[in-house]
Coordinates of C-alpha atoms and ligand atoms in Angstrom, one line a residue:
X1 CA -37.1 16.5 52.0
X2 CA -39.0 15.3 54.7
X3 CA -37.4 12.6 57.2
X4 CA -39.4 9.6 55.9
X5 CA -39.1 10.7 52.3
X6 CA -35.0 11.0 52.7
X7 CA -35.0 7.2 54.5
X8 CA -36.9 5.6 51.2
X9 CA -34.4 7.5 48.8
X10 CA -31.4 6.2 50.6
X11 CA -32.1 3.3 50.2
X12 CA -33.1 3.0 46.7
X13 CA -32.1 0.2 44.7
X14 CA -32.0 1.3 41.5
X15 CA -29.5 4.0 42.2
X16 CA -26.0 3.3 41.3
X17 CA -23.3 4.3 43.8
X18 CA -19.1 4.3 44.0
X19 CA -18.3 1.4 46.6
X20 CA -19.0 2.9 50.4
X21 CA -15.5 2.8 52.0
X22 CA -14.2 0.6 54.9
X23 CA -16.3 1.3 58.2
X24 CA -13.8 2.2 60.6
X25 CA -13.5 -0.4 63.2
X26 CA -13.2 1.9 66.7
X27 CA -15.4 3.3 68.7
X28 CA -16.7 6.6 68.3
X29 CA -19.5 8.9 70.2
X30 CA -20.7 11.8 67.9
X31 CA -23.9 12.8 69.2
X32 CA -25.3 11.7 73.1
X33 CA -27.0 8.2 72.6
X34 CA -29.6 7.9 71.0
X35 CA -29.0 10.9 69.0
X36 CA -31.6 13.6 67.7
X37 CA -31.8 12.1 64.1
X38 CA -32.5 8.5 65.8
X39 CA -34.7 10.9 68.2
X40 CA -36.8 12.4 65.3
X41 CA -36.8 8.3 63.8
X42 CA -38.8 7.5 66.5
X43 CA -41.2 9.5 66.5
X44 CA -42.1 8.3 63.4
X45 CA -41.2 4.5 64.4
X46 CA -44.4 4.7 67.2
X47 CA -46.7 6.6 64.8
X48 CA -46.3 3.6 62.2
X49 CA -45.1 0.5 64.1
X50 CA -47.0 -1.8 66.9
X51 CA -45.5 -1.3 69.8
X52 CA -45.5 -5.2 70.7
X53 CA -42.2 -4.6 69.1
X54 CA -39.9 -3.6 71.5
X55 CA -36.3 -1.9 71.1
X56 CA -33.6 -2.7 73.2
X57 CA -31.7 0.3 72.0
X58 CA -33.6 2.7 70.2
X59 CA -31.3 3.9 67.9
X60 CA -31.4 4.0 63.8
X61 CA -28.5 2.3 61.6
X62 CA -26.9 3.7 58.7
X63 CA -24.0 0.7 57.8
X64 CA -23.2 -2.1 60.1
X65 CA -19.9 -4.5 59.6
X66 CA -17.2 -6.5 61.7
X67 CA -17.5 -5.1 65.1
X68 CA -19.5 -1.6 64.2
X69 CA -22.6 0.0 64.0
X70 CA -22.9 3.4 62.4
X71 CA -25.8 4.9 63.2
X72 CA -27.7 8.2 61.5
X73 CA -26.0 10.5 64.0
X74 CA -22.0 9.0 62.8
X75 CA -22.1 7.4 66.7
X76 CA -19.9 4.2 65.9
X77 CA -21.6 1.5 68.5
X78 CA -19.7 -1.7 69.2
X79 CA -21.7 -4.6 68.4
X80 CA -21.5 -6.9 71.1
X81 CA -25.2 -9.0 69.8
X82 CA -24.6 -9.4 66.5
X83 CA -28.8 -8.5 65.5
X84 CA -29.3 -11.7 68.7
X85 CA -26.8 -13.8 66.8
X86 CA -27.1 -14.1 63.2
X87 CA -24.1 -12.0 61.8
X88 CA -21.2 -13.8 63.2
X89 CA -19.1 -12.7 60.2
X90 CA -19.8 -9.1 60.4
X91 CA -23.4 -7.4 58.4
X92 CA -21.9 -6.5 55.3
X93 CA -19.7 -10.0 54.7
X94 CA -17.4 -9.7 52.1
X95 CA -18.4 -13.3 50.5
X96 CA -21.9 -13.1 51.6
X97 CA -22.5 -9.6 49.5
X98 CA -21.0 -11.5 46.1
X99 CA -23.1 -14.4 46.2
X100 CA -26.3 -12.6 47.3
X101 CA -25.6 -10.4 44.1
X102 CA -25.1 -13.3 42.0
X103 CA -27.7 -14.4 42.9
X104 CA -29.6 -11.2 42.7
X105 CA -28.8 -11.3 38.9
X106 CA -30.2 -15.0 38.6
X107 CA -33.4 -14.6 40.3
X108 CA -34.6 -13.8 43.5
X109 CA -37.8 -16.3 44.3
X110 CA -39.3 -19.7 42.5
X111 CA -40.8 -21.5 45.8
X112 CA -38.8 -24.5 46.5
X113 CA -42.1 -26.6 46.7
X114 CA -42.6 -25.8 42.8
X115 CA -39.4 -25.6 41.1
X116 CA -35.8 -26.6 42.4
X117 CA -33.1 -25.2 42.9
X118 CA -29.1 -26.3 43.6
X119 CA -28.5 -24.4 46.2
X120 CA -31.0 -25.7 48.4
X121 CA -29.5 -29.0 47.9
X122 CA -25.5 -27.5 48.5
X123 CA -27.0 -26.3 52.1
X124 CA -28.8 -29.4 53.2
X125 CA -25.6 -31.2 51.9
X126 CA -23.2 -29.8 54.1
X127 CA -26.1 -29.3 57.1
X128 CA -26.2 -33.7 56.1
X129 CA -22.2 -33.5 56.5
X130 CA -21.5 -31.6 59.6
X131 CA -24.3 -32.4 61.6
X132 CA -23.1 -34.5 64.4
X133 CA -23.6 -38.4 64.5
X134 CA -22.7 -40.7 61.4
X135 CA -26.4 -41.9 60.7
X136 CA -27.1 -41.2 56.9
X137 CA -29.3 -37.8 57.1
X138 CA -31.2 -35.6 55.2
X139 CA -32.2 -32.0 56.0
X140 CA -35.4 -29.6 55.9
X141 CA -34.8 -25.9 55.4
X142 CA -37.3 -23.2 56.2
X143 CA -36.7 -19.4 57.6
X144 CA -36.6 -18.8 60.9
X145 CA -35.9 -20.6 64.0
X146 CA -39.2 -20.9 65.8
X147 CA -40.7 -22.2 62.3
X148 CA -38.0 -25.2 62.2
X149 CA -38.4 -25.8 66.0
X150 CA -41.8 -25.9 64.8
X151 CA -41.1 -28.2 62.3
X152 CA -38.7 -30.6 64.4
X153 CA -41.8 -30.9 66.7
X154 CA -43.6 -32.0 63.4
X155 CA -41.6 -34.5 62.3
X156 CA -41.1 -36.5 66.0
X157 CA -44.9 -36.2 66.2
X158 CA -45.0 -37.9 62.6
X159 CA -41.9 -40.6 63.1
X160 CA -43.3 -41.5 66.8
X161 CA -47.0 -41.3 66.5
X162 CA -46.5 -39.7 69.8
X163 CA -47.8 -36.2 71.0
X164 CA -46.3 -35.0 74.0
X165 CA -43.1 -33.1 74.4
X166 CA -40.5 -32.4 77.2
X167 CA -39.1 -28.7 77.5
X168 CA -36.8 -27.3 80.1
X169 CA -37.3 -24.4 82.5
X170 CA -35.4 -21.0 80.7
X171 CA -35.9 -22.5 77.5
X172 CA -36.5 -19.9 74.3
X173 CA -37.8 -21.7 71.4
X174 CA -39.6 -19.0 69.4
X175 CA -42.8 -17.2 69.2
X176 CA -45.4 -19.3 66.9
X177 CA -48.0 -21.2 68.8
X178 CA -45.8 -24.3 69.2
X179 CA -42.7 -22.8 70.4
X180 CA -44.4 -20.1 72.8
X181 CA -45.7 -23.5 74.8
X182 CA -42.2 -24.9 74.7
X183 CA -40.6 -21.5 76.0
X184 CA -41.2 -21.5 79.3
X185 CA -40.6 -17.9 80.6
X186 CA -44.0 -16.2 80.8
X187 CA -43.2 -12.5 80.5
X188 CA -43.1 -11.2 77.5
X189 CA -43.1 -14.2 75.2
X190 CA -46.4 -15.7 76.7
X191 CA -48.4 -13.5 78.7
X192 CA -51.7 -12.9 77.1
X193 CA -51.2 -15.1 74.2
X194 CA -52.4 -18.1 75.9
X195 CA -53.9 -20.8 75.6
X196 CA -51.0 -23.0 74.9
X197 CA -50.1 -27.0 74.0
X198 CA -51.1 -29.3 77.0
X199 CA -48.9 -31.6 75.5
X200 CA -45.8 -29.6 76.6
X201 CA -44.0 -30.0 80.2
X202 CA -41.4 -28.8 81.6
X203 CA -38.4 -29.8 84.0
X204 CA -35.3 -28.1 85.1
X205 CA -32.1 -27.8 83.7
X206 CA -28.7 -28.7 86.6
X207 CA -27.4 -25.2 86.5
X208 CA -26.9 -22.2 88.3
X209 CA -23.9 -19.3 89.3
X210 CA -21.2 -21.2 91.1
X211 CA -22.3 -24.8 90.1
X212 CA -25.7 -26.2 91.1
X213 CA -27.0 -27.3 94.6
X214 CA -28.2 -29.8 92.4
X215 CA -26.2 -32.9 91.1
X216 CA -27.0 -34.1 87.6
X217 CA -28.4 -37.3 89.0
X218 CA -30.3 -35.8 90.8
X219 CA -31.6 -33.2 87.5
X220 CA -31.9 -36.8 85.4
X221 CA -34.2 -38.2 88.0
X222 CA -36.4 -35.6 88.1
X223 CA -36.8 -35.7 84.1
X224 CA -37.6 -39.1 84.2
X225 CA -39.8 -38.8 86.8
X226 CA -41.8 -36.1 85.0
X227 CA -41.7 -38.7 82.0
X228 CA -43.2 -41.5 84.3
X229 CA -45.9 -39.1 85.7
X230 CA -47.1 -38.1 82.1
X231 CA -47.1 -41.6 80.8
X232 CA -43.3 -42.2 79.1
X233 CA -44.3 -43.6 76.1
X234 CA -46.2 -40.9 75.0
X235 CA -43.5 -38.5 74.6
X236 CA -42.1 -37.4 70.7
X237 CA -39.3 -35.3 72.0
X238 CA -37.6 -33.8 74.7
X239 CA -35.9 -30.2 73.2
X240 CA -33.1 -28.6 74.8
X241 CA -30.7 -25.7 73.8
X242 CA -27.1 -27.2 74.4
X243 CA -26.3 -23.7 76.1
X244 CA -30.2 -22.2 76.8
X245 CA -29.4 -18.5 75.2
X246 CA -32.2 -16.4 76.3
X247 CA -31.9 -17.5 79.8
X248 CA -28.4 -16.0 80.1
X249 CA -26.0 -18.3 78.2
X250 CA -27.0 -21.0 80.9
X251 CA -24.4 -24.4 80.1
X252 CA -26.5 -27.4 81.6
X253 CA -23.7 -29.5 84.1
X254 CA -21.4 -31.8 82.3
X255 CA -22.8 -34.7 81.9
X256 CA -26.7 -33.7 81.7
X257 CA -27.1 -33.8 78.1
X258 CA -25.5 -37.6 77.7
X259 CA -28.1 -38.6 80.4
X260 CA -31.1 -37.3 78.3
X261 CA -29.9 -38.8 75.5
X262 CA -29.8 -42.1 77.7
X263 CA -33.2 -41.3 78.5
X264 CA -34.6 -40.7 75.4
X265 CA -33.1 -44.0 73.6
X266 CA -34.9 -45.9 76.8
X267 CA -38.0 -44.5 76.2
X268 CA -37.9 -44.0 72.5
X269 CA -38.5 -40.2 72.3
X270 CA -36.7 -38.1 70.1
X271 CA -33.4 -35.4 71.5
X272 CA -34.1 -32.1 69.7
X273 CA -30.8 -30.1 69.6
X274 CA -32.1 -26.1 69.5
X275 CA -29.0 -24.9 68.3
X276 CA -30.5 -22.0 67.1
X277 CA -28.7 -19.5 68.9
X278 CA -25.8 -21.9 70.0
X279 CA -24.9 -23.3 66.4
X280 CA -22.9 -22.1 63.6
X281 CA -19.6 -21.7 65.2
X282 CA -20.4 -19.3 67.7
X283 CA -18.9 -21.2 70.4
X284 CA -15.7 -22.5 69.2
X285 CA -17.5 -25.5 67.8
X286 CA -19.3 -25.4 64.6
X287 CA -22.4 -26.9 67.4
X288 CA -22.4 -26.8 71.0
X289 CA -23.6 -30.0 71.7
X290 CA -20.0 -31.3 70.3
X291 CA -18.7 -30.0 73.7
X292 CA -20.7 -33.0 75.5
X293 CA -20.1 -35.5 72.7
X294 CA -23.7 -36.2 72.5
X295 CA -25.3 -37.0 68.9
X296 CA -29.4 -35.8 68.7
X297 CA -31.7 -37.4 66.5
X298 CA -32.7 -33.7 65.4
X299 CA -30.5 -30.7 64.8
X300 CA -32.0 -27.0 64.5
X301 CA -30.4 -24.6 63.3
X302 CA -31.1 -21.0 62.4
X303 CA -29.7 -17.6 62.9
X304 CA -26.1 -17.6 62.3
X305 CA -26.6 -20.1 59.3
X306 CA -26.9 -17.5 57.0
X307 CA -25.6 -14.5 58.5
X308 CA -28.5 -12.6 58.6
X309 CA -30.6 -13.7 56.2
X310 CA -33.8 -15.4 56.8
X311 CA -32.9 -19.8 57.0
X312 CA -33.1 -22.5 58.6
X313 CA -32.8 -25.8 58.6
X314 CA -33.8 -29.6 60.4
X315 CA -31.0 -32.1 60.3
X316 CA -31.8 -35.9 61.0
X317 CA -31.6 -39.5 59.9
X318 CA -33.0 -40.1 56.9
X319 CA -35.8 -42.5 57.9
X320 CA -36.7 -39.5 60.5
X321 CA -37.0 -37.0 58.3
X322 CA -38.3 -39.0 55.0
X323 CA -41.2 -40.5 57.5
X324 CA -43.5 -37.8 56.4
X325 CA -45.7 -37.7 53.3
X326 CA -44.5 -35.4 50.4
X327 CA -45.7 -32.0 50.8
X328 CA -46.0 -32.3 54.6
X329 CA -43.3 -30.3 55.6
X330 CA -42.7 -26.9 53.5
X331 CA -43.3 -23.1 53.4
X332 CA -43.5 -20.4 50.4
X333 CA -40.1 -18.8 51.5
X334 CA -38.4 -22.1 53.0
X335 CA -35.3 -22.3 51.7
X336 CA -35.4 -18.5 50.3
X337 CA -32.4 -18.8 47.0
X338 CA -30.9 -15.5 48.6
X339 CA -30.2 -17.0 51.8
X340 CA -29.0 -19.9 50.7
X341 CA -26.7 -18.0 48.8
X342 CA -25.9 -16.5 51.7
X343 CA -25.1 -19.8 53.6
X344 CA -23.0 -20.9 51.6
X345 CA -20.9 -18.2 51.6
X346 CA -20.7 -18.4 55.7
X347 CA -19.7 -22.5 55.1
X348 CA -16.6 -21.5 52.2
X349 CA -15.9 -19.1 55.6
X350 CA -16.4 -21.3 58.6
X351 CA -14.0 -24.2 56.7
X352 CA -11.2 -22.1 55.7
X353 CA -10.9 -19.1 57.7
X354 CA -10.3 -20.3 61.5
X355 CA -13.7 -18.6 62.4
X356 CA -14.1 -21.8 65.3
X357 CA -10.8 -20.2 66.8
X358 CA -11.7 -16.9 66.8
X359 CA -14.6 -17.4 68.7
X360 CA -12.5 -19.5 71.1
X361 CA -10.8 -16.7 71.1
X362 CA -13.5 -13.6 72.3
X363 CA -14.3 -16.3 74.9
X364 CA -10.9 -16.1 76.3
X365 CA -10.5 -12.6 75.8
X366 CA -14.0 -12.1 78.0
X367 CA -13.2 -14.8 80.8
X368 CA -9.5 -13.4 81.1
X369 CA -10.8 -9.4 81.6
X370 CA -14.2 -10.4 82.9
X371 CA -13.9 -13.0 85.6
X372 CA -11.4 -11.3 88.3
X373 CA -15.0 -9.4 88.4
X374 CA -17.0 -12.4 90.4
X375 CA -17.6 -12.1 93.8
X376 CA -14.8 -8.7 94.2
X377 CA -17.4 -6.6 95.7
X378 CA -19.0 -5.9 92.3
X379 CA -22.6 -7.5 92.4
X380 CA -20.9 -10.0 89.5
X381 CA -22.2 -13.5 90.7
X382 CA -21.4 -15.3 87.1
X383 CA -19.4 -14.8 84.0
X384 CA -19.5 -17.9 82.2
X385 CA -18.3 -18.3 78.2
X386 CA -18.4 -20.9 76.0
X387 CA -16.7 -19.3 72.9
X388 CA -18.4 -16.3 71.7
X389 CA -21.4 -16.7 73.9
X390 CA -20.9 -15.0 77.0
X391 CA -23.1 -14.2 80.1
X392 CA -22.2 -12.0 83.3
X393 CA -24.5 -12.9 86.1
X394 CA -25.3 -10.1 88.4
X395 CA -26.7 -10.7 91.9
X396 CA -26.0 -10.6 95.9
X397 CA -22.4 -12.6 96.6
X398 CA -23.6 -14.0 99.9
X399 CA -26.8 -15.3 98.8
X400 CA -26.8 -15.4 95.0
X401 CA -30.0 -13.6 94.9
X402 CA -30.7 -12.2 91.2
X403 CA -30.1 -8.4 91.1
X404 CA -32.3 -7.5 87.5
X405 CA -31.8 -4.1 88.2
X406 CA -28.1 -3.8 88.0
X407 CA -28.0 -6.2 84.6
X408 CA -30.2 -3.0 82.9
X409 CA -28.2 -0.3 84.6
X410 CA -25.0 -1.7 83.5
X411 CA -26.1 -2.2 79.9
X412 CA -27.8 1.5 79.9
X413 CA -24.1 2.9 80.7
X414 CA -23.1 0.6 78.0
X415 CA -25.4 2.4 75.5
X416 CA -24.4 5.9 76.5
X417 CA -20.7 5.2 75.8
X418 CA -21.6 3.5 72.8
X419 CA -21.4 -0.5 73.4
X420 CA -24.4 -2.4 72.7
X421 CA -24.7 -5.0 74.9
X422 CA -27.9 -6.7 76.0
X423 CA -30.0 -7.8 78.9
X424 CA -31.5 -11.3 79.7
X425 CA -31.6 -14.3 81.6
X426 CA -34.3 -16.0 83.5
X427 CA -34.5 -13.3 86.1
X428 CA -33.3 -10.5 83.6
X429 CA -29.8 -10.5 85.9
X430 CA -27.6 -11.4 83.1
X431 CA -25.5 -9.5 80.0
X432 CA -25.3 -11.4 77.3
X433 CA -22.6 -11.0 74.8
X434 CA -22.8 -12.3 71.4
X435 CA -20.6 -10.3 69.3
X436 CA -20.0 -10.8 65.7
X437 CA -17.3 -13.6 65.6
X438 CA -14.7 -11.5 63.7
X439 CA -15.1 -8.9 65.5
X440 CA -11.3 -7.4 66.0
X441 CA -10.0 -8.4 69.2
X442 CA -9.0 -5.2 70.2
X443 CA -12.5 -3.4 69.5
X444 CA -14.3 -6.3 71.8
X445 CA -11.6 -5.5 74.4
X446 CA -12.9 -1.7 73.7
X447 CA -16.1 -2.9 74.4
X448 CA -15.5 -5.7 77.7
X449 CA -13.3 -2.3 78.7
X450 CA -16.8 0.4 78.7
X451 CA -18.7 -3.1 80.7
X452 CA -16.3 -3.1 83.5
X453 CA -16.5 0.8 83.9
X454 CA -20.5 0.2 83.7
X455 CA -20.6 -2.7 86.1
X456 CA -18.3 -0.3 88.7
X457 CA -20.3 2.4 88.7
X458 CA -23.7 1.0 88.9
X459 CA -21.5 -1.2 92.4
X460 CA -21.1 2.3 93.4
X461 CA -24.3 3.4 92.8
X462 CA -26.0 0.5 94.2
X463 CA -23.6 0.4 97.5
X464 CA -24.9 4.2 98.4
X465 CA -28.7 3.5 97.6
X466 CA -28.3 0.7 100.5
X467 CA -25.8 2.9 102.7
X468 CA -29.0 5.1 102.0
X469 CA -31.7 3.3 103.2
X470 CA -29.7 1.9 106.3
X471 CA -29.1 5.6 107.1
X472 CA -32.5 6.2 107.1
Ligands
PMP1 N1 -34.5 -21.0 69.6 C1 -33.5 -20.3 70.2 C2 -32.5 -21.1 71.0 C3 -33.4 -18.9 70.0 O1 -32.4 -18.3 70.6 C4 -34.3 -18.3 69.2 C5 -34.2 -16.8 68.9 N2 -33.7 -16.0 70.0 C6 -35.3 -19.0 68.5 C7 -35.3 -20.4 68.8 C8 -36.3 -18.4 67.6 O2 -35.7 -18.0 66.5 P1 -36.5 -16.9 65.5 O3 -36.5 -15.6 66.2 O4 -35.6 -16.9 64.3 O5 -37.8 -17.5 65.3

């Protein structure tokens, strides 16, 4: 049987199979990393897929649950990224498999936009519910997160009659025409794909390793300033990730996000809450922006909302998001009855099973076994955690200047011992852990353990390239 053959076959639906046992929760190398089965996979991967998709580790999974990924050589990876966020409570959830195969049974598609379904209503109910602020809301569901960023933009631009909007510097907000113009980091989301909104403009956020040079005053000034210079009034929304993820778990100074919520009411634009990444309980909070205390008028979520599946959602006041004419706002696959489903399942879990803690928790864990790390000689400038979302900043201790380099090498030593942990951050300097939220504590401490060998060696490494050029 050919390779390609074998991988349709195992995975055919309509085959009927004893229940796969438990995947062991440890560590375990098999084969070097990537393996020759995930080898021989990508081969085949380049001769069929555009390689505008890139891989951050180019190895093939078999199962994936709680902390582990099993790939097609038996290498047990830890799973500090959770597939960038989405499967908090592990990739083969218990409570999400029985209500997806419920489900399954029922049907699988109708279109929300032609016939109805309850389930749609259960996830915008409790979205309506724990969304902060006490505003009566309603909520908008749709797949993935650049298409509801997408859609938040929408709706401000409706309720406001306004067209501009105000993004931050590091932002990620997706990959659609919309959302590229709101990211602001050029290479790879943008380059080439221009040109973008002229309506967007960007500002910095206070934050930086070892606090900011700059006070948030002084951040809020320069916001409004950029307001007053582009005509205030003409503004729909200013977006902001409560802790900007793809710029290296990046938490904006205390007080930052109350200030441009100030700003907004003055001028009467719209606070966008991307909580995308952020959201969902992932930091100890079911959203981020709790931490501040600060209410937006629209809440995105996404990724972690349904554990992997393809959701979600726009949260606001109801004259916000009713201000649009029926049939505005939509999309075939919006509200897919499979992922909501599979939401639901993640909310029965995030209210009874002290998921909020345990991410508290792996935040601990990380600052606790991570931070003796910063400026000990170890080209660790940052670590920074707000629950499960963790960064380690690497650059030089004296002058704070991003080391990129070292953030890749660290994370390749990762991979070889079998610890998936990936790279980010502005200036690609940062780790960024995101593992699944019940992930055991031990396994992650398994996994933080392989880092700190990585982060020593590559300080080893990187002390006799520089003992090597001085020599010279
Ligand atoms: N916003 C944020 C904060 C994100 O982290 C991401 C994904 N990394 C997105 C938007 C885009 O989400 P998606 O990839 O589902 O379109």
């Amino acid at each position: 049987m050919s390779t390609a053959n074998h991988l349709v076959a195992g995975s055919d639906p309509l085959r009927t199979l004893p229940p796969l046992p438990a995947l062991k929760q440890s560590r375990y190398l098999a084969t070097e990393i990537p393996g020759p089965r995930s080898h021989e996979f990508m081969v085949e991967r380049r001769a069929q897929v555009s390689s505008g998709f890139g891989t951050q580790l180019p190895v093939f999974i078999e199962r994936a649950d709680g902390g582990i990924l099993l790939d097609v050589d038996g290498n047990r990876i830890i799973d500090l990224a959770s597939g960038l966020g989405p499967t908090s409570l592990g990739a083969s959830n218990e409570r999400v498999r029985e209500r997806l195969q419920a489900q399954l049974d029922r049907f699988t598609h109708t279109c929300f936009m032609t016939t109805e379904y309850q389930s749609y209503v259960e996830v915008c109910r409790w979205l309506n519910e724990r969304a902060p602020g006490n505003a009566e809301k309603r909520t908008a569901l749709f797949s993935t997160g650049a298409e509801a960023n997408e859609n938040a933009v929408k709706i401000a631009r409706y309720f406001t009659g306004r067209a501009k909007v105000l993004a931050f510097d590091g932002a990620y907000h997706g990959r659609t025409h919309m959302t590229m113009s709101l990211t602001s980091k050029a290479h790879p989301y943008k380059t080439g794909f221009g040109p973008f909104s002229n309506d967007v403009i960007h500002v910095p956020v206070p934050t930086s390793p070892r606090g900011s040079a700059d006070t948030v005053d002084h951040s809020l000034d320069r916001v409004r300033a950029a307001l007053l210079e582009n005509d205030a009034t003409s503004f729909a929304a200013m977006i902001i990730e409560p802790i900007l993820g793809e710029a290296g778990c990046l938490i904006p100074q205390e007080g930052f996000l109350a200030g441009l919520r100030e700003i907004a009411d003055e001028y009467g634009i719209l606070l966008i809450a991307d909580e995308v990444q952020s959201g969902m309980g992932r930091t100890g909070r079911i959203w981020a922006i709790e931490y501040e205390n600060v209410v937006p008028d629209l809440l995105v979520a996404a990724k972690a909302l349904a554990n992997g599946m393809p959701l979600s959602s726009v949260t606001g006041p109801a004259d916000v998001m009713n201000a649009v004419h029926p049939a505005g706002l939509g999309g075939t696959y919006a509200g897919n009855p499979l992922s909501c489903e599979a939401a639901l399942a993640v909310f029965e879990q995030l209210d009874t099973e002290g998921v909020l803690d345990k991410a508290t928790e792996l935040g601990r864990i990380a600052v606790e076994m991570l931070r003796p790390l910063v400026g000990a000689g170890q080209g660790v400038i940052d670590v920074r955690a707000r629950g499960a979302m963790i960064g380690i900043e690497f650059g030089d201790e004296d002058t704070l200047e991003p080391a990129s380099g070292r953030a890749k090498a660290v994370s390749a030593y990762c991979h070889a011992n079998g610890v998936l942990a990936l790279t980010n951050g502005v200036h690609e300097n940062v780790i960024r852990l995101l593992p699944p939220i019940v992930i055991e504590p031990t396994l992650f401490r398994d996994g933080l353990q392989v880092i700190i060998g990585g982060i020593r060696e590559t300080a080893l490494k990187a002390a006799e390239e520089k003992a090597d050029v001085s020599g010279r």
